[in-house]
Short mmCIF file of C-alpha atoms in Angstrom, two decimals:
data_model
loop_
_atom_site.label_atom_id
_atom_site.label_comp_id
_atom_site.label_asym_id
_atom_site.label_seq_id
_atom_site.Cartn_x
_atom_site.Cartn_y
_atom_site.Cartn_z
CA MET A 1 0.00 0.00 0.00
CA THR A 2 1.23 3.49 -0.82
CA LYS A 3 2.72 5.74 1.84
CA ASP A 4 1.14 8.86 0.27
CA VAL A 5 -2.61 9.48 0.07
CA ILE A 6 -4.07 12.55 -1.64
CA ALA A 7 -7.54 14.11 -1.41
CA LEU A 8 -8.69 16.10 -4.47
CA THR A 9 -11.63 18.27 -3.49
CA PRO A 10 -13.59 21.04 -5.26
CA ARG A 11 -13.81 23.04 -2.03
CA MET A 12 -11.13 23.93 0.48
CA PRO A 13 -11.22 21.53 3.45
CA ASP A 14 -12.54 23.62 6.32
CA PRO A 15 -11.14 23.22 9.86
CA TRP A 16 -14.03 20.97 10.91
CA ALA A 17 -13.45 18.61 7.96
CA VAL A 18 -9.72 18.46 8.74
CA LEU A 19 -10.51 17.79 12.41
CA ALA A 20 -12.88 14.97 11.45
CA GLY A 21 -10.14 13.49 9.29
CA LEU A 22 -7.59 13.76 12.08
CA LEU A 23 -9.92 11.87 14.41
CA ALA A 24 -9.40 8.82 12.17
CA GLY A 25 -7.18 7.39 14.90
CA GLY A 26 -9.65 8.11 17.70
CA PRO A 27 -9.88 11.05 20.12
CA ASP A 28 -6.87 9.96 22.17
CA LYS A 29 -4.26 10.48 19.45
CA LEU A 30 -1.82 13.33 19.88
CA VAL A 31 -1.77 16.11 17.29
CA GLY A 32 1.33 18.17 16.56
CA THR A 33 2.47 20.71 13.98
CA ARG A 34 5.60 21.45 11.99
CA GLY A 35 6.76 24.16 9.61
CA GLU A 36 4.95 26.98 11.43
CA GLY A 37 1.68 25.08 11.23
CA ALA A 38 1.99 24.12 7.54
CA VAL A 39 2.11 20.40 8.48
CA ILE A 40 -0.24 18.73 10.98
CA GLN A 41 0.75 15.36 12.44
CA LEU A 42 -1.08 12.53 14.16
CA CYS A 43 1.37 11.13 16.69
CA ASP A 44 1.85 8.08 18.89
CA ALA A 45 1.99 8.21 22.68
CA GLU A 46 5.64 9.35 22.54
CA GLY A 47 4.85 12.23 20.18
CA ARG A 48 6.37 10.59 17.10
CA PRO A 49 4.37 11.11 13.88
CA LEU A 50 2.15 8.37 12.45
CA VAL A 51 0.64 10.53 9.68
CA SER A 52 1.73 13.96 8.45
CA VAL A 53 -0.78 16.14 6.59
CA GLU A 54 0.31 19.10 4.51
CA ALA A 55 -1.73 22.29 4.18
CA PRO A 56 -4.19 22.09 1.24
CA LEU A 57 -2.82 23.44 -2.05
CA LEU A 58 -5.09 25.27 -4.50
CA VAL A 59 -4.38 23.95 -8.02
CA SER A 60 -5.44 26.21 -10.88
CA VAL A 61 -3.59 24.37 -13.68
CA GLU A 62 -5.41 21.74 -15.72
CA GLY A 63 -3.84 18.32 -16.24
CA GLU A 64 -1.57 18.13 -13.20
CA ALA A 65 -3.50 15.32 -11.47
CA GLU A 66 -3.54 13.39 -14.74
CA ARG A 67 0.19 13.98 -15.32
CA LEU A 68 1.38 13.10 -11.82
CA LEU A 69 -1.24 10.65 -10.51
CA GLY A 70 -2.92 9.24 -13.62
CA THR A 71 -6.32 10.18 -12.19
CA THR A 72 -9.07 12.68 -12.93
CA ALA A 73 -9.42 15.67 -10.64
CA PRO A 74 -12.36 18.05 -10.15
CA PRO A 75 -12.50 21.02 -12.55
CA VAL A 76 -9.93 23.71 -11.77
CA PRO A 77 -9.48 25.27 -9.37
CA TYR A 78 -9.48 22.40 -6.89
CA TRP A 79 -7.70 21.59 -3.61
CA TRP A 80 -4.86 19.05 -3.32
CA THR A 81 -4.31 17.75 0.24
CA GLU A 82 -1.53 15.21 0.89
CA ALA A 83 -1.18 12.84 3.83
CA ARG A 84 2.03 10.85 4.27
CA ALA A 85 2.10 7.77 6.49
CA THR A 86 5.16 6.76 8.46
CA THR A 87 6.97 3.88 6.74
CA GLY A 88 6.61 0.38 8.10
CA VAL A 89 3.51 0.98 10.24
CA ALA A 90 0.45 -0.63 8.63
CA GLU A 91 -1.93 1.24 10.90
CA ALA A 92 -0.36 4.53 9.82
CA GLU A 93 -1.17 3.73 6.19
CA GLN A 94 -4.75 2.96 7.19
CA LEU A 95 -4.92 6.24 9.09
CA ALA A 96 -3.77 8.19 6.03
CA GLY A 97 -6.34 6.45 3.83
CA THR A 98 -9.13 7.05 6.31
CA PHE A 99 -8.14 10.70 6.66
CA ALA A 100 -8.40 11.21 2.88
CA ALA A 101 -11.67 9.23 2.67
CA ARG A 102 -13.26 11.35 5.40
CA LEU A 103 -12.09 14.54 3.73
CA ALA A 104 -13.54 13.52 0.35
CA THR A 105 -16.80 12.43 1.98
CA LEU A 106 -17.28 15.70 3.85
CA VAL A 107 -16.03 18.15 1.21
CA GLY A 108 -16.70 16.20 -2.01
CA GLY A 109 -14.23 15.07 -4.62
CA SER A 110 -12.09 11.94 -4.58
CA ALA A 111 -8.99 10.42 -3.04
CA TRP A 112 -5.92 8.82 -4.61
CA PRO A 113 -5.05 5.99 -4.81
CA PRO A 114 -8.50 4.37 -4.71
CA ASP A 115 -7.19 1.12 -3.19
CA ALA A 116 -5.61 3.01 -0.28
CA VAL A 117 -8.92 4.54 0.75
CA GLY A 118 -11.25 2.25 2.66
CA SER A 119 -13.67 2.72 5.51
CA ILE A 120 -14.16 6.06 7.23
CA ALA A 121 -14.43 4.29 10.59
CA VAL A 122 -11.87 4.89 13.34
CA VAL A 123 -8.66 2.91 12.81
CA LYS A 124 -7.64 0.82 15.81
CA THR A 125 -4.18 1.97 16.84
CA ASP A 126 -4.02 0.98 20.50
CA GLY A 127 -0.43 0.18 21.38
CA VAL A 128 0.89 1.29 18.00
CA SER A 129 4.05 3.37 18.16
CA VAL A 130 6.76 4.55 15.82
CA ALA A 131 10.37 3.44 16.10
CA PRO A 132 12.55 6.30 17.41
CA GLU A 133 14.26 6.96 14.10
CA PRO A 134 16.11 10.25 13.64
CA ALA A 135 14.35 10.51 10.26
CA ALA A 136 11.04 11.04 12.03
CA ASP A 137 11.90 14.71 12.33
CA ARG A 138 11.37 15.01 8.54
CA PRO A 139 8.08 13.45 7.34
CA ALA A 140 9.42 12.87 3.82
CA ILE A 141 12.52 10.93 4.93
CA ASP A 142 12.05 7.22 5.63
CA VAL A 143 15.62 6.13 6.48
CA LEU A 144 18.53 8.26 7.64
CA THR A 145 22.18 7.16 7.82
CA ASP A 146 25.47 9.00 8.11
CA LYS A 147 25.72 8.91 4.28
CA VAL A 148 22.25 9.34 2.80
CA ALA A 149 18.62 10.20 3.42
CA VAL A 150 16.30 7.63 1.82
CA VAL A 151 12.80 8.49 0.59
CA ILE A 152 10.31 5.80 -0.46
CA GLN A 153 7.92 6.94 -3.20
CA ASP A 154 5.10 4.64 -4.38
CA ARG A 155 3.53 6.97 -6.96
CA PRO A 156 3.07 6.80 -10.76
CA VAL A 157 5.45 9.75 -11.12
CA VAL A 158 8.09 10.73 -8.57
CA ALA A 159 7.58 14.49 -8.64
CA MET A 160 9.21 17.44 -6.92
CA THR A 161 6.47 17.73 -4.31
CA ALA A 162 6.78 19.98 -1.29
CA TRP A 163 7.57 16.81 0.73
CA LEU A 164 10.41 15.82 -1.57
CA SER A 165 11.71 19.37 -1.84
CA ASP A 166 11.92 19.44 1.97
CA ALA A 167 13.86 16.16 1.89
CA PHE A 168 16.32 17.56 -0.69
CA ARG A 169 16.84 20.64 1.46
CA ALA A 170 17.32 18.64 4.68
CA ALA A 171 19.82 16.29 3.02
CA ALA A 172 21.80 19.19 1.56
CA GLU A 173 21.94 21.00 4.90
CA ALA A 174 23.24 17.81 6.55
CA GLY A 175 25.78 17.15 3.80
CA LEU A 176 24.05 13.89 2.79
CA GLY A 177 23.02 12.37 -0.49
CA LEU A 178 19.34 11.76 -1.26
CA GLN A 179 18.27 8.33 -2.50
CA ILE A 180 14.73 7.86 -3.81
CA VAL A 181 13.33 4.31 -3.88
CA SER A 182 10.33 3.50 -6.07
CA PRO A 183 8.67 0.34 -7.47
CA ALA A 184 8.99 -0.89 -11.04
CA GLY A 185 6.75 1.00 -13.45
CA THR A 186 7.26 4.36 -11.77
CA THR A 187 8.63 7.26 -13.82
CA LEU A 188 10.57 10.33 -12.70
CA SER A 189 9.69 13.96 -13.26
CA PRO A 190 12.44 15.84 -15.14
CA ALA A 191 12.36 18.32 -12.25
CA VAL A 192 13.56 15.58 -9.86
CA ARG A 193 16.09 14.14 -12.32
CA ASP A 194 17.75 17.54 -12.74
CA ALA A 195 17.93 18.02 -8.95
CA LEU A 196 19.48 14.65 -8.10
CA GLY A 197 22.98 15.57 -9.19
CA GLY A 198 25.74 13.01 -8.74
CA ARG A 199 26.45 10.15 -6.36
CA PRO A 200 25.58 9.22 -3.69
CA SER A 201 22.19 10.69 -4.68
CA ARG A 202 20.27 8.21 -6.84
CA TRP A 203 16.90 7.12 -8.15
CA ILE A 204 16.60 3.47 -7.06
CA VAL A 205 14.11 1.15 -8.76
CA GLN A 206 12.92 -2.11 -7.20
CA ASP A 207 13.21 -4.99 -9.66
CA GLU A 208 12.13 -8.65 -9.52
CA ARG A 209 15.18 -9.91 -11.41
CA ASP A 210 18.04 -7.79 -10.10
CA GLY A 211 16.74 -6.54 -6.78
CA TYR A 212 17.52 -2.83 -7.10
CA TYR A 213 19.07 -0.72 -9.86
CA ASP A 214 19.80 2.91 -10.64
CA GLY A 215 16.93 4.20 -12.78
CA LEU A 216 19.19 6.72 -14.57
CA THR A 217 22.26 4.55 -15.26
CA GLY A 218 21.00 0.97 -14.97
CA ALA A 219 23.70 -0.04 -12.47
CA VAL A 220 22.59 -2.91 -10.23
CA LEU A 221 22.64 -1.72 -6.61
CA ARG A 222 22.95 -3.26 -3.17
CA TRP A 223 22.40 -1.76 0.28
CA GLN A 224 25.89 -1.66 1.80
CA ASP A 225 27.52 0.47 4.49
CA GLY A 226 24.49 2.72 4.93
CA ALA A 227 23.66 3.50 1.28
CA PHE A 228 22.67 1.97 -2.04
CA ASP A 229 25.88 1.49 -4.05
CA PRO A 230 26.73 -0.42 -7.25
CA ALA A 231 27.11 -4.16 -6.94
CA LEU A 232 30.33 -5.71 -8.23
CA SER A 233 30.56 -8.54 -10.74
CA PRO A 234 32.28 -11.74 -9.55
CA ASP A 235 35.17 -11.07 -11.96
CA ALA A 236 35.55 -7.42 -10.99
CA THR A 237 38.99 -5.96 -10.32
CA GLU A 238 40.10 -2.73 -8.69
CA ASP A 239 40.83 -1.21 -12.10
CA ASP A 240 37.68 -2.62 -13.77
CA PRO A 241 34.75 -2.86 -11.33
CA ARG A 242 32.43 -4.16 -14.10
CA THR A 243 29.21 -3.06 -12.46
CA PRO A 244 26.37 -5.16 -13.89
CA VAL A 245 23.52 -3.40 -15.68
CA ALA A 246 19.94 -4.41 -14.89
CA ALA A 247 18.13 -6.33 -17.62
CA ALA A 248 15.00 -4.16 -17.22
CA TYR A 249 17.04 -1.03 -17.92
CA GLN A 250 18.22 -2.45 -21.24
CA GLU A 251 14.73 -3.29 -22.52
CA VAL A 252 14.46 -0.45 -25.03
CA HIS A 253 11.43 -0.07 -27.30
CA ASP A 254 11.64 2.64 -29.96
CA THR A 255 8.13 4.09 -30.17
CA GLY A 256 9.14 6.98 -32.41
CA ASP A 257 8.61 9.51 -29.59
CA ARG A 258 11.09 12.37 -29.38
CA GLN A 259 11.89 15.32 -27.18
CA LEU A 260 13.21 18.72 -28.17
CA GLY A 261 15.38 20.03 -25.34
CA LEU A 262 16.72 23.54 -24.79
CA THR A 263 19.11 24.68 -22.08
CA PHE A 264 19.78 28.41 -21.90
CA ARG A 265 21.09 31.05 -19.56
CA MET A 266 20.14 34.73 -19.42
CA VAL A 267 21.93 37.42 -17.41
CA HIS A 268 19.81 40.52 -16.76
CA PRO A 269 21.03 43.82 -15.36
CA ALA A 270 19.76 44.16 -11.79
CA ASP A 271 16.87 46.61 -11.96
CA GLU A 272 13.75 47.08 -9.85
CA ARG A 273 11.68 47.11 -13.07
CA LEU A 274 13.03 43.73 -14.21
CA VAL A 275 10.33 41.20 -15.13
CA LEU A 276 11.46 37.57 -15.01
CA GLY A 277 10.19 34.60 -17.01
CA GLY A 278 9.81 36.55 -20.25
CA GLY A 279 12.55 34.63 -22.04
CA LEU A 280 10.96 31.29 -21.27
CA GLU A 281 7.53 32.57 -22.32
CA THR A 282 8.99 33.84 -25.61
CA VAL A 283 10.58 30.49 -26.47
CA TRP A 284 7.41 28.63 -25.47
CA ARG A 285 5.32 30.83 -27.79
CA GLU A 286 7.75 30.51 -30.70
CA LEU A 287 7.79 26.70 -30.47
CA THR A 288 4.16 25.95 -29.50
CA GLY A 289 2.13 29.03 -30.42
CA GLU A 290 1.00 29.67 -26.83
CA SER A 291 2.27 30.56 -23.37
CA PRO A 292 2.99 28.02 -20.60
CA ALA A 293 -0.07 26.75 -18.77
CA GLY A 294 1.18 27.12 -15.21
CA TRP A 295 4.04 27.23 -12.74
CA GLY A 296 4.89 26.68 -9.10
CA THR A 297 7.67 26.31 -6.57
CA SER A 298 6.95 22.55 -6.40
CA GLU A 299 4.87 19.92 -8.18
CA PRO A 300 2.00 19.94 -8.90
CA ALA A 301 2.43 23.28 -10.65
CA ASN A 302 -0.54 25.04 -9.11
CA LEU A 303 -0.48 28.64 -10.35
CA PRO A 304 -1.71 29.92 -13.74
CA TRP A 305 1.06 31.46 -15.82
CA SER A 306 1.86 35.02 -14.71
CA LEU A 307 5.13 36.90 -15.26
CA ARG A 308 4.29 39.44 -12.58
CA ARG A 309 3.52 36.89 -9.87
CA LEU A 310 6.60 34.82 -10.77
CA THR A 311 8.77 37.94 -10.53
CA ASP A 312 7.23 38.88 -7.17
CA VAL A 313 8.08 35.46 -5.71
CA ALA A 314 11.70 35.68 -6.88
CA HIS A 315 11.98 39.25 -5.56
CA GLU A 316 10.62 38.26 -2.13
CA ARG A 317 13.15 35.41 -1.85
CA ALA A 318 16.18 37.44 -2.93
CA PRO A 319 19.07 37.28 -2.27
CA GLU A 320 18.33 33.56 -1.85
CA PRO A 321 17.93 31.69 -5.16
CA THR A 322 14.48 30.72 -6.45
CA TRP A 323 13.66 27.38 -8.10
CA LEU A 324 10.52 27.02 -10.24
CA VAL A 325 8.79 24.40 -12.36
CA VAL A 326 6.77 25.40 -15.43
CA VAL A 327 4.35 23.15 -17.36
CA GLY A 328 2.42 23.21 -20.63
CA ASN A 329 -1.00 21.87 -21.56
CA ARG A 330 -1.87 18.28 -22.42
CA ALA A 331 -2.00 18.95 -26.19
CA ARG A 332 1.73 19.73 -26.25
CA PRO A 333 3.51 18.20 -23.25
CA GLY A 334 6.27 20.42 -21.99
CA ILE A 335 8.10 21.06 -18.73
CA ALA A 336 10.81 23.48 -17.67
CA THR A 337 12.79 24.13 -14.53
CA VAL A 338 14.04 27.64 -13.82
CA ARG A 339 16.69 28.71 -11.33
CA ILE A 340 16.91 32.43 -10.59
CA THR A 341 20.05 33.64 -8.84
CA ARG A 342 21.38 37.06 -7.85
CA THR A 343 25.10 37.30 -8.77
CA GLN A 344 27.71 40.00 -9.27
CA ALA A 345 26.88 39.96 -12.99
CA GLY A 346 23.19 40.69 -12.35
CA VAL A 347 20.15 38.44 -12.14
CA GLU A 348 20.71 35.07 -13.81
CA GLU A 349 17.99 32.78 -15.14
CA GLU A 350 18.98 29.19 -15.96
CA VAL A 351 16.30 27.29 -17.88
CA THR A 352 16.08 23.61 -18.81
CA LEU A 353 13.12 23.00 -21.13
CA ALA A 354 11.75 19.94 -22.96
CA PHE A 355 8.80 19.41 -25.32
CA GLY A 356 7.49 15.95 -26.25
CA TYR A 357 6.44 14.77 -29.73
CA GLY A 358 4.78 11.54 -30.84
CA ALA A 359 5.75 9.32 -33.77
CA GLY A 360 3.60 11.30 -36.21
CA GLU A 361 4.60 14.77 -34.96
CA GLU A 362 7.49 16.89 -36.20
CA PRO A 363 9.38 19.16 -33.79
CA PRO A 364 9.36 22.78 -35.05
CA LEU A 365 13.07 22.93 -35.91
CA ASP A 366 12.52 25.76 -38.40
CA ALA A 367 11.35 27.99 -35.52
CA LEU A 368 14.57 27.62 -33.53
CA PRO A 369 16.50 30.56 -35.11
CA ALA A 370 13.57 32.93 -34.46
CA ALA A 371 13.33 31.77 -30.84
CA ALA A 372 17.08 32.25 -30.41
CA GLU A 373 16.95 35.73 -31.93
CA ALA A 374 14.13 36.78 -29.61
CA LEU A 375 16.15 35.61 -26.61
CA ALA A 376 19.30 37.35 -27.83
CA THR A 377 17.70 40.69 -28.69
CA ARG A 378 15.11 41.03 -25.89
CA HIS A 379 16.17 38.85 -22.97
CA HIS A 380 19.96 39.13 -22.56
CA LEU A 381 20.79 35.61 -23.70
CA GLN A 382 24.23 34.39 -22.72
CA SER A 383 24.18 30.96 -24.37
CA MET A 384 21.83 28.19 -25.47
CA LEU A 385 22.16 24.53 -26.50
CA VAL A 386 19.41 22.74 -28.46
CA GLN A 387 19.16 18.94 -28.56
CA LEU A 388 16.87 16.30 -30.06
CA ARG A 389 16.57 12.91 -28.39
CA LYS A 390 14.58 9.70 -28.53
CA ALA A 391 12.45 9.97 -25.41
CA ARG A 392 8.86 9.83 -24.22
CA ARG A 393 6.25 12.24 -25.53
CA ASP A 394 4.90 12.84 -22.00
CA VAL A 395 8.43 14.04 -20.99
CA ALA A 396 8.47 11.67 -17.97
CA VAL A 397 11.77 9.86 -17.32
CA PRO A 398 11.42 6.04 -17.44
CA PRO A 399 13.73 3.61 -15.56
CA ARG A 400 15.35 2.39 -18.77
CA PHE A 401 17.92 3.54 -21.30
CA GLU A 402 16.78 6.38 -23.58
CA GLY A 403 20.12 7.53 -24.93
CA PRO A 404 21.70 10.98 -25.06
CA GLY A 405 20.39 13.83 -27.15
CA VAL A 406 21.98 14.97 -30.39
CA PRO A 407 22.98 18.68 -30.43
CA LEU A 408 21.24 20.59 -33.23
CA ALA A 409 22.39 24.14 -32.51
CA PHE A 410 24.42 26.30 -30.17
CA VAL A 411 23.78 30.02 -29.63
CA LEU A 412 26.21 32.58 -28.26
CA GLY A 413 24.83 35.84 -26.87
CA ALA A 414 25.83 39.26 -28.16
CA GLU A 415 27.98 40.21 -25.16
CA GLU A 416 29.89 36.92 -25.40
CA VAL A 417 30.46 37.42 -29.15
CA ARG A 418 31.72 40.95 -28.54
CA ALA A 419 34.12 39.78 -25.81
CA MET A 420 35.94 37.35 -28.14
CA PRO A 421 39.13 38.59 -29.80
CA GLY A 422 39.09 39.31 -33.53
CA ASP A 423 36.61 37.38 -35.63
CA ARG A 424 37.03 34.09 -33.78
CA ALA A 425 33.30 33.82 -33.04
CA ARG A 426 32.39 34.25 -36.73
CA ARG A 427 34.97 31.90 -38.26
CA THR A 428 34.52 28.36 -37.04
CA PRO A 429 35.92 24.92 -37.96
CA LEU A 430 32.43 23.76 -38.95
CA ALA A 431 31.33 23.38 -42.56
CA GLU A 432 28.36 25.69 -42.00
CA GLN A 433 29.08 29.21 -40.80
CA PRO A 434 27.06 30.81 -37.98
CA LEU A 435 23.84 32.73 -38.58
CA PRO A 436 23.92 36.30 -37.23
CA LEU A 437 21.03 37.28 -34.97
CA GLY A 438 19.93 40.83 -34.19
CA PRO A 439 21.27 44.22 -35.29
CA ARG A 440 24.79 44.52 -36.77
CA THR A 441 25.92 46.63 -33.84
CA ARG A 442 25.00 43.94 -31.32
CA GLN A 443 24.91 40.55 -32.99
CA ALA A 444 24.48 37.16 -31.40
CA LEU A 445 25.45 34.03 -33.36
CA TYR A 446 23.47 30.86 -34.09
CA TYR A 447 25.66 27.86 -34.88
CA PRO A 448 23.84 25.05 -36.73
CA LEU A 449 25.45 21.72 -35.91
CA PRO A 450 25.51 19.48 -39.01
CA GLY A 451 25.54 16.20 -37.11
CA ASP A 452 23.10 13.52 -38.25
CA PRO A 453 20.22 13.37 -35.72
CA SER A 454 20.25 9.56 -36.08
CA ASP A 455 23.74 9.23 -34.56
CA LEU A 456 26.09 10.99 -32.16
CA SER A 457 28.33 12.81 -34.67
CA GLY A 458 26.77 16.11 -33.60
CA TRP A 459 28.65 15.89 -30.30
CA GLN A 460 31.96 15.79 -32.18
CA ASP A 461 30.98 18.97 -34.03
CA PHE A 462 29.88 20.61 -30.78
CA GLU A 463 33.17 19.72 -29.06
CA ARG A 464 35.17 21.16 -31.96
CA LEU A 465 33.12 24.34 -31.83
CA VAL A 466 33.55 24.81 -28.07
CA ARG A 467 37.30 24.21 -28.28
CA HIS A 468 37.55 26.78 -31.05
CA LEU A 469 35.52 29.40 -29.16
CA LYS A 470 37.71 28.90 -26.08
CA GLY A 471 40.82 29.38 -28.22
CA ALA A 472 42.09 25.86 -27.58
#
């Protein structure tokens, strides 16, 4: 049974409905709070949490429940209320399910997953207590060692929820890696993949044949010395560890789906009138014909697209950095992560964006130069890399090999072109010369990469170009 239960309701759960849900364990259960009241917890006799309930989130973006849970939600706007049960306590899971069932019964709507929601009667928890784990201080963390924090996620899509974001933050503050464990069949949100970074942080997939493996690399893993680490082959040596690769990871089926990926950085002069998010909106419009559908500081993306509100959030958090997720509509799947940072150079926006296309759909490659020119002339583009890769249309990350992207173009901003000595930026070792973007007095350059999208030769061209631009 899942550890997370979610109520999707057309009306905000009022205090009486929440209280009725919290009484799922009977009137003698202790209730505590965390995060300045943002999280309410049902606790055992020692005050350790059995179930943690996050404050309801108003979702005004269509398609998020379908994307992340595979279920139908009430019409937008609706309320998303999550309850997380403490791992390894069956009664805690029943409590979470009963809480969500009571909420849906009193306020309307539904609860996910359906099989986790049973009777609304009081759950018998006499004598039930939680092991005194240090992880209990963080509801999202299931196991804590001196090396890693482990989070168990039994959801269709492991998303960057507020729970998981809190776990990332706690692990970083403690100098630990974060390891996410999920069952076979689960996919990963690109927002989580981009945040995992390097080892010892991993996405760990449970597998019938190989036990556990890394969902991003395929390496077979074993729990050893307080963390999941690669298993060694019997014939491994110190110089050649020969880590085995899981069979499930190698089961590749080419469906014809592709993703168009763009990674770009903008550096804006620090100004009180600065409006953020405009560069991303411009690219989105050039490539899809419409603006993003919504955004948020976690998943689900709950806010309708608004440059002003996005800018206000980043301004309120400054000088601390701001991380955002941006999503498109169901007709054209797309997701972006944005990191906004205040530096000595100004205000930097780093964007990683991907759009998904099915077997019968063609990515709008002809629109790329216009999108690059708009970024260069209106949004202080520093650089951009465009790639095409064989990957899922829904932009979710599966626990199997998808292969790297093939670079299609590289763009250098006007200030970077101007800073290069002589005409180095305009004369390259590539067969095709760069396309100038913008006015002659302040030109950016668009470098088409002639590599064949069906192989990896584009990376050789890209490496030659970068070495040339660096003067190597």
